[in-house]
Amino acid sequence: MKNARLIAGSIAAVAALTVGIAGVATAKKEEAPARIVVSDAKTTHHLNLYVAQELGLFKKHNLDVSIVEAKELTAARDAVVSGQADVFWSCPTVAIAAVANGAPIAAWKDLKGKHIAGISPTCEAVIAYEKKARENGGEYILEKLAGGPAIAALEAGKVDGAILEEPHVSIAELKGYKVVLRDAASQIPCRTINARSSYLKENPEALKRFVEAIKEANAFILKDPKGKQVVEIAKKYTGAPEDAIRQGNDRLKFTTVIQEKGLSALADELVALKNIRENPGSKLYAAEFKGITWGK
């Protein structure tokens, strides 16, 4: 990404411990709060952002954070690249195939010839599933649909399965669909937190405090992911059904540490698919956060 850098991992695809951040700067009390505008496409995968805002954790770290709604992740990215916002949460996104109970899909080869909904051919989860299916003789036909429309297509019998993220995985489960083949994207992080390069250059200490606040929000969520306060915050910001939030919240394993190995594997696959020219390696990450959120 030309005008943004990854500063933290937001959600791990597999269980991960919240790791403490050493040496994070604290602001002097007399300093004016640093202003950070977050462009956000609302989802429970961004719950740590909402919890940090609602619990006053950003204010605690002398930050004035505004959350500006974006319709989708690409719009959030564009707001940062254009300078309208400073930070956004983005894909990679963990996804799970939720397949109708009547569809005989239990193994990768069973996907062969099936119509599977997925948000985009370049989404990391779709890439991970297509790679795994290809390696096991289960090449499927991708139907480009986001979470809500994908579930609607499942119910209408227009697709055999869907690649989903929370809360749509849980919504599908509660509707009676079977969740299968969970492991395809298990080593790739679900979200990364990205900062505009110019803001990062001018305000590295503010962003370090921002990540510290997110780390505290992560710990609060992980302590009781289905707790009343966490669920209420998730519902307030996303509008997702409360039962779906409770069903899937404990699957969201928040961390501030970037999963470099998983992102590198994704980059290699993108190179193979000719979506990018080369694996950017450590150039993908903010140098200011080396030893804090990556390179540990």
PDB file of C-alpha atoms in Angstrom, residues 27-291:
ATOM      1  CA  ALA A  27       1.803  11.766  26.824  1.00  0.00           C
ATOM      2  CA  LYS A  28       2.368  14.560  29.290  1.00  0.00           C
ATOM      3  CA  LYS A  29      -0.899  15.506  30.954  1.00  0.00           C
ATOM      4  CA  GLU A  30      -0.564  19.152  29.925  1.00  0.00           C
ATOM      5  CA  GLU A  31      -0.270  18.309  26.237  1.00  0.00           C
ATOM      6  CA  ALA A  32      -3.363  18.730  24.070  1.00  0.00           C
ATOM      7  CA  PRO A  33      -4.860  15.382  23.002  1.00  0.00           C
ATOM      8  CA  ALA A  34      -3.528  14.108  19.685  1.00  0.00           C
ATOM      9  CA  ARG A  35      -6.349  13.898  17.150  1.00  0.00           C
ATOM     10  CA  ILE A  36      -6.744  10.680  15.129  1.00  0.00           C
ATOM     11  CA  VAL A  37      -9.499  10.110  12.573  1.00  0.00           C
ATOM     12  CA  VAL A  38     -10.387   6.454  11.990  1.00  0.00           C
ATOM     13  CA  SER A  39     -12.267   5.531   8.819  1.00  0.00           C
ATOM     14  CA  ASP A  40     -14.284   2.465   9.716  1.00  0.00           C
ATOM     15  CA  ALA A  41     -16.414  -0.072   7.866  1.00  0.00           C
ATOM     16  CA  LYS A  42     -18.354  -1.429  10.833  1.00  0.00           C
ATOM     17  CA  THR A  43     -17.985  -5.103  11.786  1.00  0.00           C
ATOM     18  CA  THR A  44     -17.459  -7.088  14.982  1.00  0.00           C
ATOM     19  CA  HIS A  45     -13.913  -7.702  13.699  1.00  0.00           C
ATOM     20  CA  HIS A  46     -13.261  -4.084  14.708  1.00  0.00           C
ATOM     21  CA  LEU A  47     -14.715  -4.532  18.188  1.00  0.00           C
ATOM     22  CA  ASN A  48     -11.481  -3.492  19.884  1.00  0.00           C
ATOM     23  CA  LEU A  49     -11.790  -0.058  18.249  1.00  0.00           C
ATOM     24  CA  TYR A  50     -15.316   0.372  19.599  1.00  0.00           C
ATOM     25  CA  VAL A  51     -14.444  -0.903  23.073  1.00  0.00           C
ATOM     26  CA  ALA A  52     -11.461   1.452  23.304  1.00  0.00           C
ATOM     27  CA  GLN A  53     -13.714   4.359  22.341  1.00  0.00           C
ATOM     28  CA  GLU A  54     -16.615   3.427  24.631  1.00  0.00           C
ATOM     29  CA  LEU A  55     -14.456   2.707  27.690  1.00  0.00           C
ATOM     30  CA  GLY A  56     -12.528   5.957  27.314  1.00  0.00           C
ATOM     31  CA  LEU A  57      -9.227   4.173  26.701  1.00  0.00           C
ATOM     32  CA  PHE A  58      -8.217   6.587  23.951  1.00  0.00           C
ATOM     33  CA  LYS A  59      -8.902   9.550  26.251  1.00  0.00           C
ATOM     34  CA  LYS A  60      -6.885   7.799  28.956  1.00  0.00           C
ATOM     35  CA  HIS A  61      -3.912   7.866  26.576  1.00  0.00           C
ATOM     36  CA  ASN A  62      -4.474  11.532  25.710  1.00  0.00           C
ATOM     37  CA  LEU A  63      -5.999  10.868  22.304  1.00  0.00           C
ATOM     38  CA  ASP A  64      -8.975  12.495  20.613  1.00  0.00           C
ATOM     39  CA  VAL A  65     -10.242   9.711  18.333  1.00  0.00           C
ATOM     40  CA  SER A  66     -13.089  10.214  15.871  1.00  0.00           C
ATOM     41  CA  ILE A  67     -14.641   7.238  14.108  1.00  0.00           C
ATOM     42  CA  VAL A  68     -16.026   8.097  10.682  1.00  0.00           C
ATOM     43  CA  GLU A  69     -18.194   5.427   9.080  1.00  0.00           C
ATOM     44  CA  ALA A  70     -17.247   4.011   5.686  1.00  0.00           C
ATOM     45  CA  LYS A  71     -19.557   1.788   3.648  1.00  0.00           C
ATOM     46  CA  GLU A  72     -16.904  -0.852   2.984  1.00  0.00           C
ATOM     47  CA  LEU A  73     -13.242  -1.618   3.642  1.00  0.00           C
ATOM     48  CA  THR A  74     -12.079  -0.218   0.311  1.00  0.00           C
ATOM     49  CA  ALA A  75     -13.798   3.091   1.084  1.00  0.00           C
ATOM     50  CA  ALA A  76     -12.074   3.164   4.487  1.00  0.00           C
ATOM     51  CA  ARG A  77      -8.736   2.569   2.762  1.00  0.00           C
ATOM     52  CA  ASP A  78      -9.393   5.285   0.194  1.00  0.00           C
ATOM     53  CA  ALA A  79     -10.220   7.794   2.940  1.00  0.00           C
ATOM     54  CA  VAL A  80      -6.795   7.200   4.492  1.00  0.00           C
ATOM     55  CA  VAL A  81      -4.893   7.227   1.201  1.00  0.00           C
ATOM     56  CA  SER A  82      -6.603  10.508   0.217  1.00  0.00           C
ATOM     57  CA  GLY A  83      -5.782  12.097   3.575  1.00  0.00           C
ATOM     58  CA  GLN A  84      -9.372  12.327   4.833  1.00  0.00           C
ATOM     59  CA  ALA A  85      -8.568   9.909   7.678  1.00  0.00           C
ATOM     60  CA  ASP A  86      -5.451   8.747   9.499  1.00  0.00           C
ATOM     61  CA  VAL A  87      -6.101   5.087  10.360  1.00  0.00           C
ATOM     62  CA  PHE A  88      -8.239   2.221   9.108  1.00  0.00           C
ATOM     63  CA  TRP A  89      -8.790  -1.459   9.908  1.00  0.00           C
ATOM     64  CA  SER A  90      -8.483  -3.610   6.803  1.00  0.00           C
ATOM     65  CA  CYS A  91      -8.528  -7.074   5.307  1.00  0.00           C
ATOM     66  CA  PRO A  92      -6.880  -9.660   5.457  1.00  0.00           C
ATOM     67  CA  THR A  93     -10.048 -11.161   6.843  1.00  0.00           C
ATOM     68  CA  VAL A  94     -10.585 -14.586   8.333  1.00  0.00           C
ATOM     69  CA  ALA A  95     -13.458 -16.369   6.680  1.00  0.00           C
ATOM     70  CA  ILE A  96     -15.212 -19.681   7.029  1.00  0.00           C
ATOM     71  CA  ALA A  97     -17.296 -21.579   4.513  1.00  0.00           C
ATOM     72  CA  ALA A  98     -20.822 -21.914   5.828  1.00  0.00           C
ATOM     73  CA  VAL A  99     -22.494 -24.622   3.791  1.00  0.00           C
ATOM     74  CA  ALA A 100     -26.143 -25.629   3.765  1.00  0.00           C
ATOM     75  CA  ASN A 101     -26.872 -28.807   5.679  1.00  0.00           C
ATOM     76  CA  GLY A 102     -28.202 -30.387   2.534  1.00  0.00           C
ATOM     77  CA  ALA A 103     -25.026 -29.807   0.547  1.00  0.00           C
ATOM     78  CA  PRO A 104     -22.697 -32.833   0.719  1.00  0.00           C
ATOM     79  CA  ILE A 105     -19.520 -30.913   1.511  1.00  0.00           C
ATOM     80  CA  ALA A 106     -17.243 -32.441   4.119  1.00  0.00           C
ATOM     81  CA  ALA A 107     -13.863 -32.395   2.365  1.00  0.00           C
ATOM     82  CA  TRP A 108     -12.051 -30.067  -0.022  1.00  0.00           C
ATOM     83  CA  LYS A 109     -12.697 -32.312  -3.032  1.00  0.00           C
ATOM     84  CA  ASP A 110     -16.441 -31.945  -2.389  1.00  0.00           C
ATOM     85  CA  LEU A 111     -16.200 -28.286  -3.422  1.00  0.00           C
ATOM     86  CA  LYS A 112     -15.443 -29.227  -7.024  1.00  0.00           C
ATOM     87  CA  GLY A 113     -17.891 -27.523  -9.372  1.00  0.00           C
ATOM     88  CA  LYS A 114     -19.874 -25.955  -6.507  1.00  0.00           C
ATOM     89  CA  HIS A 115     -20.936 -22.308  -6.521  1.00  0.00           C
ATOM     90  CA  ILE A 116     -19.378 -20.612  -3.499  1.00  0.00           C
ATOM     91  CA  ALA A 117     -20.034 -16.982  -2.559  1.00  0.00           C
ATOM     92  CA  GLY A 118     -17.072 -14.814  -1.573  1.00  0.00           C
ATOM     93  CA  ILE A 119     -16.524 -11.096  -1.269  1.00  0.00           C
ATOM     94  CA  SER A 120     -13.683 -10.753  -3.816  1.00  0.00           C
ATOM     95  CA  PRO A 121     -11.146 -12.851  -5.757  1.00  0.00           C
ATOM     96  CA  THR A 122      -8.377 -10.822  -4.087  1.00  0.00           C
ATOM     97  CA  CYS A 123      -9.702 -11.211  -0.549  1.00  0.00           C
ATOM     98  CA  GLU A 124      -7.138 -13.185   1.440  1.00  0.00           C
ATOM     99  CA  ALA A 125      -9.716 -15.682   2.667  1.00  0.00           C
ATOM    100  CA  VAL A 126     -10.993 -16.357  -0.845  1.00  0.00           C
ATOM    101  CA  ILE A 127      -7.408 -16.786  -2.032  1.00  0.00           C
ATOM    102  CA  ALA A 128      -6.686 -19.174   0.852  1.00  0.00           C
ATOM    103  CA  TYR A 129      -9.771 -21.257   0.125  1.00  0.00           C
ATOM    104  CA  GLU A 130      -9.145 -21.348  -3.611  1.00  0.00           C
ATOM    105  CA  LYS A 131      -5.546 -22.425  -3.049  1.00  0.00           C
ATOM    106  CA  LYS A 132      -6.554 -25.214  -0.682  1.00  0.00           C
ATOM    107  CA  ALA A 133      -9.364 -26.353  -2.986  1.00  0.00           C
ATOM    108  CA  ARG A 134      -7.052 -26.332  -6.021  1.00  0.00           C
ATOM    109  CA  GLU A 135      -4.430 -28.392  -4.204  1.00  0.00           C
ATOM    110  CA  ASN A 136      -7.074 -30.991  -3.281  1.00  0.00           C
ATOM    111  CA  GLY A 137      -8.972 -31.237  -6.559  1.00  0.00           C
ATOM    112  CA  GLY A 138     -11.892 -29.145  -5.356  1.00  0.00           C
ATOM    113  CA  GLU A 139     -11.893 -26.142  -7.696  1.00  0.00           C
ATOM    114  CA  TYR A 140     -15.145 -24.251  -7.224  1.00  0.00           C
ATOM    115  CA  ILE A 141     -16.948 -21.389  -8.973  1.00  0.00           C
ATOM    116  CA  LEU A 142     -16.693 -18.097  -7.098  1.00  0.00           C
ATOM    117  CA  GLU A 143     -19.771 -15.892  -6.912  1.00  0.00           C
ATOM    118  CA  LYS A 144     -18.799 -12.388  -5.791  1.00  0.00           C
ATOM    119  CA  LEU A 145     -21.099 -11.561  -2.866  1.00  0.00           C
ATOM    120  CA  ALA A 146     -20.547  -9.892   0.514  1.00  0.00           C
ATOM    121  CA  GLY A 147     -21.756 -11.420   3.802  1.00  0.00           C
ATOM    122  CA  GLY A 148     -25.430 -10.424   3.893  1.00  0.00           C
ATOM    123  CA  PRO A 149     -26.124 -11.089   0.185  1.00  0.00           C
ATOM    124  CA  ALA A 150     -24.146 -14.346   0.441  1.00  0.00           C
ATOM    125  CA  ILE A 151     -26.446 -15.640   3.175  1.00  0.00           C
ATOM    126  CA  ALA A 152     -29.465 -14.546   1.160  1.00  0.00           C
ATOM    127  CA  ALA A 153     -28.080 -16.469  -1.832  1.00  0.00           C
ATOM    128  CA  LEU A 154     -27.603 -19.522   0.399  1.00  0.00           C
ATOM    129  CA  GLU A 155     -31.205 -19.322   1.552  1.00  0.00           C
ATOM    130  CA  ALA A 156     -32.442 -18.941  -2.015  1.00  0.00           C
ATOM    131  CA  GLY A 157     -30.419 -21.953  -3.125  1.00  0.00           C
ATOM    132  CA  LYS A 158     -28.393 -19.883  -5.592  1.00  0.00           C
ATOM    133  CA  VAL A 159     -25.051 -20.916  -4.085  1.00  0.00           C
ATOM    134  CA  ASP A 160     -23.849 -24.070  -2.348  1.00  0.00           C
ATOM    135  CA  GLY A 161     -21.766 -22.298   0.275  1.00  0.00           C
ATOM    136  CA  ALA A 162     -20.280 -18.984   1.301  1.00  0.00           C
ATOM    137  CA  ILE A 163     -16.971 -17.689   2.614  1.00  0.00           C
ATOM    138  CA  LEU A 164     -17.938 -15.526   5.573  1.00  0.00           C
ATOM    139  CA  GLU A 165     -16.568 -13.592   8.525  1.00  0.00           C
ATOM    140  CA  GLU A 166     -18.189 -12.714  11.844  1.00  0.00           C
ATOM    141  CA  PRO A 167     -20.943 -11.924  12.581  1.00  0.00           C
ATOM    142  CA  HIS A 168     -22.176 -13.518   9.337  1.00  0.00           C
ATOM    143  CA  VAL A 169     -20.645 -16.899  10.205  1.00  0.00           C
ATOM    144  CA  SER A 170     -22.742 -16.991  13.362  1.00  0.00           C
ATOM    145  CA  ILE A 171     -25.820 -15.630  11.603  1.00  0.00           C
ATOM    146  CA  ALA A 172     -25.540 -18.487   9.111  1.00  0.00           C
ATOM    147  CA  GLU A 173     -25.005 -21.023  11.902  1.00  0.00           C
ATOM    148  CA  LEU A 174     -28.086 -19.813  13.750  1.00  0.00           C
ATOM    149  CA  LYS A 175     -30.055 -20.222  10.540  1.00  0.00           C
ATOM    150  CA  GLY A 176     -29.060 -23.883  10.486  1.00  0.00           C
ATOM    151  CA  TYR A 177     -26.098 -23.852   8.119  1.00  0.00           C
ATOM    152  CA  LYS A 178     -23.094 -26.045   8.817  1.00  0.00           C
ATOM    153  CA  VAL A 179     -19.657 -24.525   9.241  1.00  0.00           C
ATOM    154  CA  VAL A 180     -16.966 -26.603   7.531  1.00  0.00           C
ATOM    155  CA  LEU A 181     -13.337 -26.410   6.354  1.00  0.00           C
ATOM    156  CA  ARG A 182     -12.260 -23.909   8.987  1.00  0.00           C
ATOM    157  CA  ASP A 183      -8.509 -24.247   8.546  1.00  0.00           C
ATOM    158  CA  ALA A 184      -7.760 -22.642   5.168  1.00  0.00           C
ATOM    159  CA  ALA A 185      -6.994 -19.154   6.462  1.00  0.00           C
ATOM    160  CA  SER A 186      -6.024 -20.125   9.995  1.00  0.00           C
ATOM    161  CA  GLN A 187      -2.492 -18.703   9.790  1.00  0.00           C
ATOM    162  CA  ILE A 188      -3.430 -15.389   8.194  1.00  0.00           C
ATOM    163  CA  PRO A 189      -4.509 -12.460  10.387  1.00  0.00           C
ATOM    164  CA  CYS A 190      -8.063 -11.319  10.116  1.00  0.00           C
ATOM    165  CA  ARG A 191      -7.452  -7.585  10.303  1.00  0.00           C
ATOM    166  CA  THR A 192      -4.516  -5.242  10.321  1.00  0.00           C
ATOM    167  CA  ILE A 193      -4.476  -1.668  11.605  1.00  0.00           C
ATOM    168  CA  ASN A 194      -3.034   0.720   9.054  1.00  0.00           C
ATOM    169  CA  ALA A 195      -1.871   4.323   9.363  1.00  0.00           C
ATOM    170  CA  ARG A 196      -1.359   6.996   6.736  1.00  0.00           C
ATOM    171  CA  SER A 197       2.390   7.306   6.150  1.00  0.00           C
ATOM    172  CA  SER A 198       2.534  11.079   6.599  1.00  0.00           C
ATOM    173  CA  TYR A 199       0.571  10.900   9.869  1.00  0.00           C
ATOM    174  CA  LEU A 200       2.847   8.097  11.067  1.00  0.00           C
ATOM    175  CA  LYS A 201       5.932  10.154  10.280  1.00  0.00           C
ATOM    176  CA  GLU A 202       4.606  13.215  12.114  1.00  0.00           C
ATOM    177  CA  ASN A 203       2.879  11.483  15.053  1.00  0.00           C
ATOM    178  CA  PRO A 204       4.589   8.171  15.863  1.00  0.00           C
ATOM    179  CA  GLU A 205       4.170   8.581  19.637  1.00  0.00           C
ATOM    180  CA  ALA A 206       0.440   9.266  19.286  1.00  0.00           C
ATOM    181  CA  LEU A 207       0.027   6.088  17.258  1.00  0.00           C
ATOM    182  CA  LYS A 208       2.001   4.113  19.835  1.00  0.00           C
ATOM    183  CA  ARG A 209      -0.438   5.333  22.479  1.00  0.00           C
ATOM    184  CA  PHE A 210      -3.259   4.413  20.115  1.00  0.00           C
ATOM    185  CA  VAL A 211      -1.982   0.836  19.907  1.00  0.00           C
ATOM    186  CA  GLU A 212      -1.566   0.750  23.693  1.00  0.00           C
ATOM    187  CA  ALA A 213      -5.248   1.696  24.058  1.00  0.00           C
ATOM    188  CA  ILE A 214      -6.191  -1.038  21.587  1.00  0.00           C
ATOM    189  CA  LYS A 215      -4.102  -3.519  23.580  1.00  0.00           C
ATOM    190  CA  GLU A 216      -6.088  -2.647  26.698  1.00  0.00           C
ATOM    191  CA  ALA A 217      -9.353  -3.030  24.765  1.00  0.00           C
ATOM    192  CA  ASN A 218      -8.171  -6.445  23.539  1.00  0.00           C
ATOM    193  CA  ALA A 219      -7.552  -7.592  27.106  1.00  0.00           C
ATOM    194  CA  PHE A 220     -10.991  -6.376  28.164  1.00  0.00           C
ATOM    195  CA  ILE A 221     -12.693  -8.287  25.317  1.00  0.00           C
ATOM    196  CA  LEU A 222     -10.691 -11.478  25.756  1.00  0.00           C
ATOM    197  CA  LYS A 223     -11.478 -11.592  29.481  1.00  0.00           C
ATOM    198  CA  ASP A 224     -15.195 -12.006  28.742  1.00  0.00           C
ATOM    199  CA  PRO A 225     -15.984 -11.882  24.990  1.00  0.00           C
ATOM    200  CA  LYS A 226     -19.661 -12.719  25.573  1.00  0.00           C
ATOM    201  CA  GLY A 227     -20.058 -10.399  28.535  1.00  0.00           C
ATOM    202  CA  LYS A 228     -22.955  -7.949  28.669  1.00  0.00           C
ATOM    203  CA  GLN A 229     -20.887  -4.794  28.170  1.00  0.00           C
ATOM    204  CA  VAL A 230     -18.857  -6.215  25.266  1.00  0.00           C
ATOM    205  CA  VAL A 231     -21.993  -7.485  23.518  1.00  0.00           C
ATOM    206  CA  GLU A 232     -23.800  -4.172  24.017  1.00  0.00           C
ATOM    207  CA  ILE A 233     -20.898  -2.237  22.498  1.00  0.00           C
ATOM    208  CA  ALA A 234     -20.734  -4.613  19.528  1.00  0.00           C
ATOM    209  CA  LYS A 235     -24.465  -4.271  18.942  1.00  0.00           C
ATOM    210  CA  LYS A 236     -24.370  -0.467  19.278  1.00  0.00           C
ATOM    211  CA  TYR A 237     -21.682  -0.037  16.641  1.00  0.00           C
ATOM    212  CA  THR A 238     -22.514  -2.814  14.171  1.00  0.00           C
ATOM    213  CA  GLY A 239     -26.235  -3.405  14.511  1.00  0.00           C
ATOM    214  CA  ALA A 240     -25.550  -7.151  14.396  1.00  0.00           C
ATOM    215  CA  PRO A 241     -28.067  -9.465  16.107  1.00  0.00           C
ATOM    216  CA  GLU A 242     -27.215 -10.019  19.766  1.00  0.00           C
ATOM    217  CA  ASP A 243     -27.481 -13.803  19.467  1.00  0.00           C
ATOM    218  CA  ALA A 244     -25.002 -13.814  16.569  1.00  0.00           C
ATOM    219  CA  ILE A 245     -22.586 -11.637  18.549  1.00  0.00           C
ATOM    220  CA  ARG A 246     -22.743 -14.026  21.499  1.00  0.00           C
ATOM    221  CA  GLN A 247     -22.371 -17.010  19.172  1.00  0.00           C
ATOM    222  CA  GLY A 248     -19.177 -15.817  17.532  1.00  0.00           C
ATOM    223  CA  ASN A 249     -17.414 -13.294  19.762  1.00  0.00           C
ATOM    224  CA  ASP A 250     -15.120 -15.838  21.407  1.00  0.00           C
ATOM    225  CA  ARG A 251     -13.748 -16.743  17.950  1.00  0.00           C
ATOM    226  CA  LEU A 252     -12.247 -13.284  17.622  1.00  0.00           C
ATOM    227  CA  LYS A 253      -8.794 -13.573  19.175  1.00  0.00           C
ATOM    228  CA  PHE A 254      -7.573  -9.987  19.311  1.00  0.00           C
ATOM    229  CA  THR A 255      -3.873  -9.154  19.484  1.00  0.00           C
ATOM    230  CA  THR A 256      -1.611  -6.212  18.682  1.00  0.00           C
ATOM    231  CA  VAL A 257       1.128  -8.405  17.219  1.00  0.00           C
ATOM    232  CA  ILE A 258       1.327  -8.738  13.435  1.00  0.00           C
ATOM    233  CA  GLN A 259       1.469 -12.296  12.094  1.00  0.00           C
ATOM    234  CA  GLU A 260       4.338 -11.736   9.687  1.00  0.00           C
ATOM    235  CA  LYS A 261       4.588 -15.361   8.519  1.00  0.00           C
ATOM    236  CA  GLY A 262       0.930 -15.516   7.528  1.00  0.00           C
ATOM    237  CA  LEU A 263       1.035 -12.181   5.709  1.00  0.00           C
ATOM    238  CA  SER A 264       4.194 -13.219   3.874  1.00  0.00           C
ATOM    239  CA  ALA A 265       2.506 -16.434   2.722  1.00  0.00           C
ATOM    240  CA  LEU A 266      -0.449 -14.384   1.493  1.00  0.00           C
ATOM    241  CA  ALA A 267       1.896 -12.058  -0.393  1.00  0.00           C
ATOM    242  CA  ASP A 268       3.584 -15.051  -2.049  1.00  0.00           C
ATOM    243  CA  GLU A 269       0.193 -16.300  -3.219  1.00  0.00           C
ATOM    244  CA  LEU A 270      -0.712 -12.841  -4.560  1.00  0.00           C
ATOM    245  CA  VAL A 271       2.553 -12.849  -6.507  1.00  0.00           C
ATOM    246  CA  ALA A 272       1.715 -16.291  -7.919  1.00  0.00           C
ATOM    247  CA  LEU A 273      -1.703 -14.991  -8.968  1.00  0.00           C
ATOM    248  CA  LYS A 274       0.005 -11.941 -10.552  1.00  0.00           C
ATOM    249  CA  ASN A 275      -1.959  -9.526  -8.386  1.00  0.00           C
ATOM    250  CA  ILE A 276       1.291  -7.963  -7.133  1.00  0.00           C
ATOM    251  CA  ARG A 277       4.808  -8.003  -8.572  1.00  0.00           C
ATOM    252  CA  GLU A 278       6.769  -9.041  -5.499  1.00  0.00           C
ATOM    253  CA  ASN A 279       6.453  -9.861  -1.837  1.00  0.00           C
ATOM    254  CA  PRO A 280       7.008  -6.507  -0.059  1.00  0.00           C
ATOM    255  CA  GLY A 281       8.489  -8.213   3.004  1.00  0.00           C
ATOM    256  CA  SER A 282       9.164  -5.922   5.934  1.00  0.00           C
ATOM    257  CA  LYS A 283       8.463  -2.850   3.766  1.00  0.00           C
ATOM    258  CA  LEU A 284       4.814  -3.592   4.503  1.00  0.00           C
ATOM    259  CA  TYR A 285       5.233  -2.688   8.175  1.00  0.00           C
ATOM    260  CA  ALA A 286       5.849   0.600   9.941  1.00  0.00           C
ATOM    261  CA  ALA A 287       9.525   0.856  10.906  1.00  0.00           C
ATOM    262  CA  GLU A 288       8.507   2.871  13.977  1.00  0.00           C
ATOM    263  CA  PHE A 289       6.727  -0.223  15.343  1.00  0.00           C
ATOM    264  CA  LYS A 290       9.538  -2.720  14.896  1.00  0.00           C
ATOM    265  CA  GLY A 291       9.956  -4.630  18.126  1.00  0.00           C
TER     266      GLY A 291
END
